[in-house]
Amino acid sequence: MEEQDLREIGISDPQHRRKLLQAARSLPKVKALGYDGVSPTSVPSWLDSLGLQDYVHSFLSSGYSSIDTVKNLWELELVNVLKVHLLGHRKRIIASLADRPYEEPPQKPPRFSQLRCQDLISQTSSPLSQNDSCTGRSADLL
């Protein structure tokens, strides 16, 4: 859990965030699959060990029926296919799968209307033909 996670769920008071982060550090860490040499034998037992047994039906009906299959899960699959919308649940699942960092889901690119004209010009201008800001007038001397 990070400060940004707390902001996203509506904890706006900095003192409350600090207390929650301090308390979260004392919680036991999620163990990776097979950390003790014993891997769960089924997806239901793995989800149960994470306290996420409510997702068993979703995993099984989406074809994630073996531990080998879930070991390759990524953030986008959790959100879009398995409908795991709660950030804490996604982090718990990813943390249990391997010692890989949690990755944020990709952000949508900005809409065309949100781009500033100057940004477009700086991305598309060539050294031979410079347009004046947003007027579209050529600055070529030829």
mmCIF file with all atom_site columns, C-alpha atoms in Angstrom:
data_model
loop_
_atom_site.group_PDB
_atom_site.id
_atom_site.type_symbol
_atom_site.label_atom_id
_atom_site.label_alt_id
_atom_site.label_comp_id
_atom_site.label_asym_id
_atom_site.label_entity_id
_atom_site.label_seq_id
_atom_site.pdbx_PDB_ins_code
_atom_site.Cartn_x
_atom_site.Cartn_y
_atom_site.Cartn_z
_atom_site.occupancy
_atom_site.B_iso_or_equiv
_atom_site.pdbx_formal_charge
_atom_site.auth_seq_id
_atom_site.auth_comp_id
_atom_site.auth_asym_id
_atom_site.auth_atom_id
_atom_site.pdbx_PDB_model_num
ATOM 1   C CA . MET A 1 1   ? 0.000   0.000   0.000   1.00 0.00 ? 1   MET A CA 1
ATOM 2   C CA . GLU A 1 2   ? 1.243   3.431   -0.948  1.00 0.00 ? 2   GLU A CA 1
ATOM 3   C CA . GLU A 1 3   ? 0.122   6.960   -0.210  1.00 0.00 ? 3   GLU A CA 1
ATOM 4   C CA . GLN A 1 4   ? -1.265  7.325   -3.740  1.00 0.00 ? 4   GLN A CA 1
ATOM 5   C CA . ASP A 1 5   ? -3.453  4.243   -3.196  1.00 0.00 ? 5   ASP A CA 1
ATOM 6   C CA . LEU A 1 6   ? -4.995  5.890   -0.141  1.00 0.00 ? 6   LEU A CA 1
ATOM 7   C CA . ARG A 1 7   ? -5.645  9.114   -2.049  1.00 0.00 ? 7   ARG A CA 1
ATOM 8   C CA . GLU A 1 8   ? -7.372  7.152   -4.801  1.00 0.00 ? 8   GLU A CA 1
ATOM 9   C CA . ILE A 1 9   ? -9.797  5.588   -2.338  1.00 0.00 ? 9   ILE A CA 1
ATOM 10  C CA . GLY A 1 10  ? -10.651 8.961   -0.814  1.00 0.00 ? 10  GLY A CA 1
ATOM 11  C CA . ILE A 1 11  ? -8.378  9.275   2.234   1.00 0.00 ? 11  ILE A CA 1
ATOM 12  C CA . SER A 1 12  ? -7.593  12.988  1.913   1.00 0.00 ? 12  SER A CA 1
ATOM 13  C CA . ASP A 1 13  ? -6.249  13.790  5.393   1.00 0.00 ? 13  ASP A CA 1
ATOM 14  C CA . PRO A 1 14  ? -2.420  13.449  5.402   1.00 0.00 ? 14  PRO A CA 1
ATOM 15  C CA . GLN A 1 15  ? -2.382  12.384  9.068   1.00 0.00 ? 15  GLN A CA 1
ATOM 16  C CA . HIS A 1 16  ? -4.891  9.609   8.412   1.00 0.00 ? 16  HIS A CA 1
ATOM 17  C CA . ARG A 1 17  ? -2.839  8.402   5.430   1.00 0.00 ? 17  ARG A CA 1
ATOM 18  C CA . ARG A 1 18  ? 0.326   8.399   7.543   1.00 0.00 ? 18  ARG A CA 1
ATOM 19  C CA . LYS A 1 19  ? -1.368  6.351   10.298  1.00 0.00 ? 19  LYS A CA 1
ATOM 20  C CA . LEU A 1 20  ? -2.817  3.873   7.814   1.00 0.00 ? 20  LEU A CA 1
ATOM 21  C CA . LEU A 1 21  ? 0.530   3.426   6.046   1.00 0.00 ? 21  LEU A CA 1
ATOM 22  C CA . GLN A 1 22  ? 2.262   2.867   9.373   1.00 0.00 ? 22  GLN A CA 1
ATOM 23  C CA . ALA A 1 23  ? -0.328  0.267   10.379  1.00 0.00 ? 23  ALA A CA 1
ATOM 24  C CA . ALA A 1 24  ? -0.122  -1.420  6.960   1.00 0.00 ? 24  ALA A CA 1
ATOM 25  C CA . ARG A 1 25  ? 3.635   -1.912  7.358   1.00 0.00 ? 25  ARG A CA 1
ATOM 26  C CA . SER A 1 26  ? 2.992   -4.103  10.385  1.00 0.00 ? 26  SER A CA 1
ATOM 27  C CA . LEU A 1 27  ? 0.677   -6.438  8.444   1.00 0.00 ? 27  LEU A CA 1
ATOM 28  C CA . PRO A 1 28  ? 2.106   -9.745  7.212   1.00 0.00 ? 28  PRO A CA 1
ATOM 29  C CA . LYS A 1 29  ? 3.347   -9.633  3.628   1.00 0.00 ? 29  LYS A CA 1
ATOM 30  C CA . VAL A 1 30  ? 1.679   -11.738 0.939   1.00 0.00 ? 30  VAL A CA 1
ATOM 31  C CA . LYS A 1 31  ? 3.862   -14.761 0.252   1.00 0.00 ? 31  LYS A CA 1
ATOM 32  C CA . ALA A 1 32  ? 4.691   -15.711 -3.322  1.00 0.00 ? 32  ALA A CA 1
ATOM 33  C CA . LEU A 1 33  ? 3.404   -19.016 -4.691  1.00 0.00 ? 33  LEU A CA 1
ATOM 34  C CA . GLY A 1 34  ? 5.673   -21.820 -3.565  1.00 0.00 ? 34  GLY A CA 1
ATOM 35  C CA . TYR A 1 35  ? 7.744   -19.634 -1.213  1.00 0.00 ? 35  TYR A CA 1
ATOM 36  C CA . ASP A 1 36  ? 7.854   -22.507 1.285   1.00 0.00 ? 36  ASP A CA 1
ATOM 37  C CA . GLY A 1 37  ? 8.444   -25.220 -1.306  1.00 0.00 ? 37  GLY A CA 1
ATOM 38  C CA . VAL A 1 38  ? 4.758   -26.155 -1.338  1.00 0.00 ? 38  VAL A CA 1
ATOM 39  C CA . SER A 1 39  ? 2.544   -24.682 -4.041  1.00 0.00 ? 39  SER A CA 1
ATOM 40  C CA . PRO A 1 40  ? -1.237  -24.668 -3.830  1.00 0.00 ? 40  PRO A CA 1
ATOM 41  C CA . THR A 1 41  ? -2.614  -27.559 -5.835  1.00 0.00 ? 41  THR A CA 1
ATOM 42  C CA . SER A 1 42  ? -5.637  -25.743 -7.244  1.00 0.00 ? 42  SER A CA 1
ATOM 43  C CA . VAL A 1 43  ? -6.867  -22.277 -8.111  1.00 0.00 ? 43  VAL A CA 1
ATOM 44  C CA . PRO A 1 44  ? -9.617  -22.455 -5.447  1.00 0.00 ? 44  PRO A CA 1
ATOM 45  C CA . SER A 1 45  ? -7.098  -23.340 -2.715  1.00 0.00 ? 45  SER A CA 1
ATOM 46  C CA . TRP A 1 46  ? -4.752  -20.547 -3.868  1.00 0.00 ? 46  TRP A CA 1
ATOM 47  C CA . LEU A 1 47  ? -7.543  -17.937 -3.849  1.00 0.00 ? 47  LEU A CA 1
ATOM 48  C CA . ASP A 1 48  ? -8.722  -19.231 -0.473  1.00 0.00 ? 48  ASP A CA 1
ATOM 49  C CA . SER A 1 49  ? -5.200  -18.805 0.937   1.00 0.00 ? 49  SER A CA 1
ATOM 50  C CA . LEU A 1 50  ? -5.341  -15.168 -0.196  1.00 0.00 ? 50  LEU A CA 1
ATOM 51  C CA . GLY A 1 51  ? -8.786  -14.634 1.317   1.00 0.00 ? 51  GLY A CA 1
ATOM 52  C CA . LEU A 1 52  ? -10.188 -14.055 -2.170  1.00 0.00 ? 52  LEU A CA 1
ATOM 53  C CA . GLN A 1 53  ? -12.440 -17.091 -2.539  1.00 0.00 ? 53  GLN A CA 1
ATOM 54  C CA . ASP A 1 54  ? -15.194 -14.863 -3.996  1.00 0.00 ? 54  ASP A CA 1
ATOM 55  C CA . TYR A 1 55  ? -13.255 -14.880 -7.284  1.00 0.00 ? 55  TYR A CA 1
ATOM 56  C CA . VAL A 1 56  ? -13.131 -18.678 -7.702  1.00 0.00 ? 56  VAL A CA 1
ATOM 57  C CA . HIS A 1 57  ? -16.081 -18.813 -10.119 1.00 0.00 ? 57  HIS A CA 1
ATOM 58  C CA . SER A 1 58  ? -14.717 -15.931 -12.197 1.00 0.00 ? 58  SER A CA 1
ATOM 59  C CA . PHE A 1 59  ? -11.280 -17.566 -12.530 1.00 0.00 ? 59  PHE A CA 1
ATOM 60  C CA . LEU A 1 60  ? -12.614 -21.017 -13.372 1.00 0.00 ? 60  LEU A CA 1
ATOM 61  C CA . SER A 1 61  ? -15.265 -19.827 -15.834 1.00 0.00 ? 61  SER A CA 1
ATOM 62  C CA . SER A 1 62  ? -12.673 -17.673 -17.628 1.00 0.00 ? 62  SER A CA 1
ATOM 63  C CA . GLY A 1 63  ? -10.359 -20.636 -18.171 1.00 0.00 ? 63  GLY A CA 1
ATOM 64  C CA . TYR A 1 64  ? -7.896  -19.990 -15.344 1.00 0.00 ? 64  TYR A CA 1
ATOM 65  C CA . SER A 1 65  ? -8.235  -23.466 -13.916 1.00 0.00 ? 65  SER A CA 1
ATOM 66  C CA . SER A 1 66  ? -4.638  -24.416 -13.131 1.00 0.00 ? 66  SER A CA 1
ATOM 67  C CA . ILE A 1 67  ? -1.895  -22.830 -11.068 1.00 0.00 ? 67  ILE A CA 1
ATOM 68  C CA . ASP A 1 68  ? 0.353   -22.790 -14.149 1.00 0.00 ? 68  ASP A CA 1
ATOM 69  C CA . THR A 1 69  ? -2.243  -20.694 -15.961 1.00 0.00 ? 69  THR A CA 1
ATOM 70  C CA . VAL A 1 70  ? -2.582  -18.112 -13.197 1.00 0.00 ? 70  VAL A CA 1
ATOM 71  C CA . LYS A 1 71  ? 1.197   -17.736 -12.830 1.00 0.00 ? 71  LYS A CA 1
ATOM 72  C CA . ASN A 1 72  ? 1.163   -15.791 -16.100 1.00 0.00 ? 72  ASN A CA 1
ATOM 73  C CA . LEU A 1 73  ? -1.648  -13.393 -15.162 1.00 0.00 ? 73  LEU A CA 1
ATOM 74  C CA . TRP A 1 74  ? -1.155  -9.692  -15.756 1.00 0.00 ? 74  TRP A CA 1
ATOM 75  C CA . GLU A 1 75  ? -2.906  -6.598  -14.473 1.00 0.00 ? 75  GLU A CA 1
ATOM 76  C CA . LEU A 1 76  ? -4.999  -6.091  -17.610 1.00 0.00 ? 76  LEU A CA 1
ATOM 77  C CA . GLU A 1 77  ? -6.387  -9.624  -17.400 1.00 0.00 ? 77  GLU A CA 1
ATOM 78  C CA . LEU A 1 78  ? -7.330  -9.138  -13.760 1.00 0.00 ? 78  LEU A CA 1
ATOM 79  C CA . VAL A 1 79  ? -9.269  -5.981  -14.589 1.00 0.00 ? 79  VAL A CA 1
ATOM 80  C CA . ASN A 1 80  ? -10.742 -6.745  -18.010 1.00 0.00 ? 80  ASN A CA 1
ATOM 81  C CA . VAL A 1 81  ? -11.246 -10.514 -18.012 1.00 0.00 ? 81  VAL A CA 1
ATOM 82  C CA . LEU A 1 82  ? -11.609 -11.490 -14.364 1.00 0.00 ? 82  LEU A CA 1
ATOM 83  C CA . LYS A 1 83  ? -13.259 -8.227  -13.239 1.00 0.00 ? 83  LYS A CA 1
ATOM 84  C CA . VAL A 1 84  ? -11.061 -7.816  -10.146 1.00 0.00 ? 84  VAL A CA 1
ATOM 85  C CA . HIS A 1 85  ? -11.747 -4.105  -9.707  1.00 0.00 ? 85  HIS A CA 1
ATOM 86  C CA . LEU A 1 86  ? -10.546 -3.620  -6.142  1.00 0.00 ? 86  LEU A CA 1
ATOM 87  C CA . LEU A 1 87  ? -6.964  -2.364  -6.135  1.00 0.00 ? 87  LEU A CA 1
ATOM 88  C CA . GLY A 1 88  ? -6.030  -4.205  -2.941  1.00 0.00 ? 88  GLY A CA 1
ATOM 89  C CA . HIS A 1 89  ? -7.270  -7.514  -4.335  1.00 0.00 ? 89  HIS A CA 1
ATOM 90  C CA . ARG A 1 90  ? -5.280  -7.034  -7.549  1.00 0.00 ? 90  ARG A CA 1
ATOM 91  C CA . LYS A 1 91  ? -2.145  -6.169  -5.613  1.00 0.00 ? 91  LYS A CA 1
ATOM 92  C CA . ARG A 1 92  ? -2.596  -9.228  -3.391  1.00 0.00 ? 92  ARG A CA 1
ATOM 93  C CA . ILE A 1 93  ? -2.979  -11.520 -6.401  1.00 0.00 ? 93  ILE A CA 1
ATOM 94  C CA . ILE A 1 94  ? 0.021   -10.074 -8.264  1.00 0.00 ? 94  ILE A CA 1
ATOM 95  C CA . ALA A 1 95  ? 2.177   -10.163 -5.123  1.00 0.00 ? 95  ALA A CA 1
ATOM 96  C CA . SER A 1 96  ? 1.354   -13.820 -4.588  1.00 0.00 ? 96  SER A CA 1
ATOM 97  C CA . LEU A 1 97  ? 2.203   -14.829 -8.147  1.00 0.00 ? 97  LEU A CA 1
ATOM 98  C CA . ALA A 1 98  ? 5.866   -13.882 -8.131  1.00 0.00 ? 98  ALA A CA 1
ATOM 99  C CA . ASP A 1 99  ? 8.424   -11.437 -6.907  1.00 0.00 ? 99  ASP A CA 1
ATOM 100 C CA . ARG A 1 100 ? 7.524   -8.953  -9.574  1.00 0.00 ? 100 ARG A CA 1
ATOM 101 C CA . PRO A 1 101 ? 6.491   -5.377  -8.902  1.00 0.00 ? 101 PRO A CA 1
ATOM 102 C CA . TYR A 1 102 ? 2.909   -4.270  -9.151  1.00 0.00 ? 102 TYR A CA 1
ATOM 103 C CA . GLU A 1 103 ? 2.377   -2.413  -12.398 1.00 0.00 ? 103 GLU A CA 1
ATOM 104 C CA . GLU A 1 104 ? -0.236  0.244   -12.919 1.00 0.00 ? 104 GLU A CA 1
ATOM 105 C CA . PRO A 1 105 ? -2.751  -0.443  -15.667 1.00 0.00 ? 105 PRO A CA 1
ATOM 106 C CA . PRO A 1 106 ? -1.891  1.498   -18.821 1.00 0.00 ? 106 PRO A CA 1
ATOM 107 C CA . GLN A 1 107 ? -3.433  4.928   -19.061 1.00 0.00 ? 107 GLN A CA 1
ATOM 108 C CA . LYS A 1 108 ? -5.617  5.808   -22.017 1.00 0.00 ? 108 LYS A CA 1
ATOM 109 C CA . PRO A 1 109 ? -3.916  8.215   -24.411 1.00 0.00 ? 109 PRO A CA 1
ATOM 110 C CA . PRO A 1 110 ? -5.305  11.753  -24.280 1.00 0.00 ? 110 PRO A CA 1
ATOM 111 C CA . ARG A 1 111 ? -8.151  12.552  -26.616 1.00 0.00 ? 111 ARG A CA 1
ATOM 112 C CA . PHE A 1 112 ? -7.325  14.668  -29.616 1.00 0.00 ? 112 PHE A CA 1
ATOM 113 C CA . SER A 1 113 ? -9.323  17.568  -28.171 1.00 0.00 ? 113 SER A CA 1
ATOM 114 C CA . GLN A 1 114 ? -7.154  17.475  -25.046 1.00 0.00 ? 114 GLN A CA 1
ATOM 115 C CA . LEU A 1 115 ? -3.905  17.927  -26.934 1.00 0.00 ? 115 LEU A CA 1
ATOM 116 C CA . ARG A 1 116 ? -2.622  21.441  -27.157 1.00 0.00 ? 116 ARG A CA 1
ATOM 117 C CA . CYS A 1 117 ? -1.821  22.777  -30.580 1.00 0.00 ? 117 CYS A CA 1
ATOM 118 C CA . GLN A 1 118 ? 1.739   23.570  -29.507 1.00 0.00 ? 118 GLN A CA 1
ATOM 119 C CA . ASP A 1 119 ? 2.272   19.937  -28.464 1.00 0.00 ? 119 ASP A CA 1
ATOM 120 C CA . LEU A 1 120 ? 1.171   18.754  -31.898 1.00 0.00 ? 120 LEU A CA 1
ATOM 121 C CA . ILE A 1 121 ? 3.453   21.216  -33.660 1.00 0.00 ? 121 ILE A CA 1
ATOM 122 C CA . SER A 1 122 ? 6.475   20.254  -31.594 1.00 0.00 ? 122 SER A CA 1
ATOM 123 C CA . GLN A 1 123 ? 5.861   16.588  -32.367 1.00 0.00 ? 123 GLN A CA 1
ATOM 124 C CA . THR A 1 124 ? 5.329   16.980  -36.110 1.00 0.00 ? 124 THR A CA 1
ATOM 125 C CA . SER A 1 125 ? 7.433   19.952  -37.186 1.00 0.00 ? 125 SER A CA 1
ATOM 126 C CA . SER A 1 126 ? 10.327  19.507  -39.535 1.00 0.00 ? 126 SER A CA 1
ATOM 127 C CA . PRO A 1 127 ? 13.455  21.674  -39.539 1.00 0.00 ? 127 PRO A CA 1
ATOM 128 C CA . LEU A 1 128 ? 12.676  22.923  -43.083 1.00 0.00 ? 128 LEU A CA 1
ATOM 129 C CA . SER A 1 129 ? 9.131   24.047  -42.506 1.00 0.00 ? 129 SER A CA 1
ATOM 130 C CA . GLN A 1 130 ? 8.200   25.681  -39.221 1.00 0.00 ? 130 GLN A CA 1
ATOM 131 C CA . ASN A 1 131 ? 4.616   26.772  -38.720 1.00 0.00 ? 131 ASN A CA 1
ATOM 132 C CA . ASP A 1 132 ? 3.910   29.756  -36.541 1.00 0.00 ? 132 ASP A CA 1
ATOM 133 C CA . SER A 1 133 ? 2.332   28.506  -33.300 1.00 0.00 ? 133 SER A CA 1
ATOM 134 C CA . CYS A 1 134 ? -1.309  27.690  -34.000 1.00 0.00 ? 134 CYS A CA 1
ATOM 135 C CA . THR A 1 135 ? -1.900  30.024  -36.942 1.00 0.00 ? 135 THR A CA 1
ATOM 136 C CA . GLY A 1 136 ? -0.788  27.562  -39.567 1.00 0.00 ? 136 GLY A CA 1
ATOM 137 C CA . ARG A 1 137 ? 1.269   30.253  -41.360 1.00 0.00 ? 137 ARG A CA 1
ATOM 138 C CA . SER A 1 138 ? 4.538   29.016  -42.706 1.00 0.00 ? 138 SER A CA 1
ATOM 139 C CA . ALA A 1 139 ? 7.734   30.565  -41.432 1.00 0.00 ? 139 ALA A CA 1
ATOM 140 C CA . ASP A 1 140 ? 9.637   29.392  -44.527 1.00 0.00 ? 140 ASP A CA 1
ATOM 141 C CA . LEU A 1 141 ? 11.651  32.082  -46.208 1.00 0.00 ? 141 LEU A CA 1
ATOM 142 C CA . LEU A 1 142 ? 11.659  30.298  -49.582 1.00 0.00 ? 142 LEU A CA 1
#
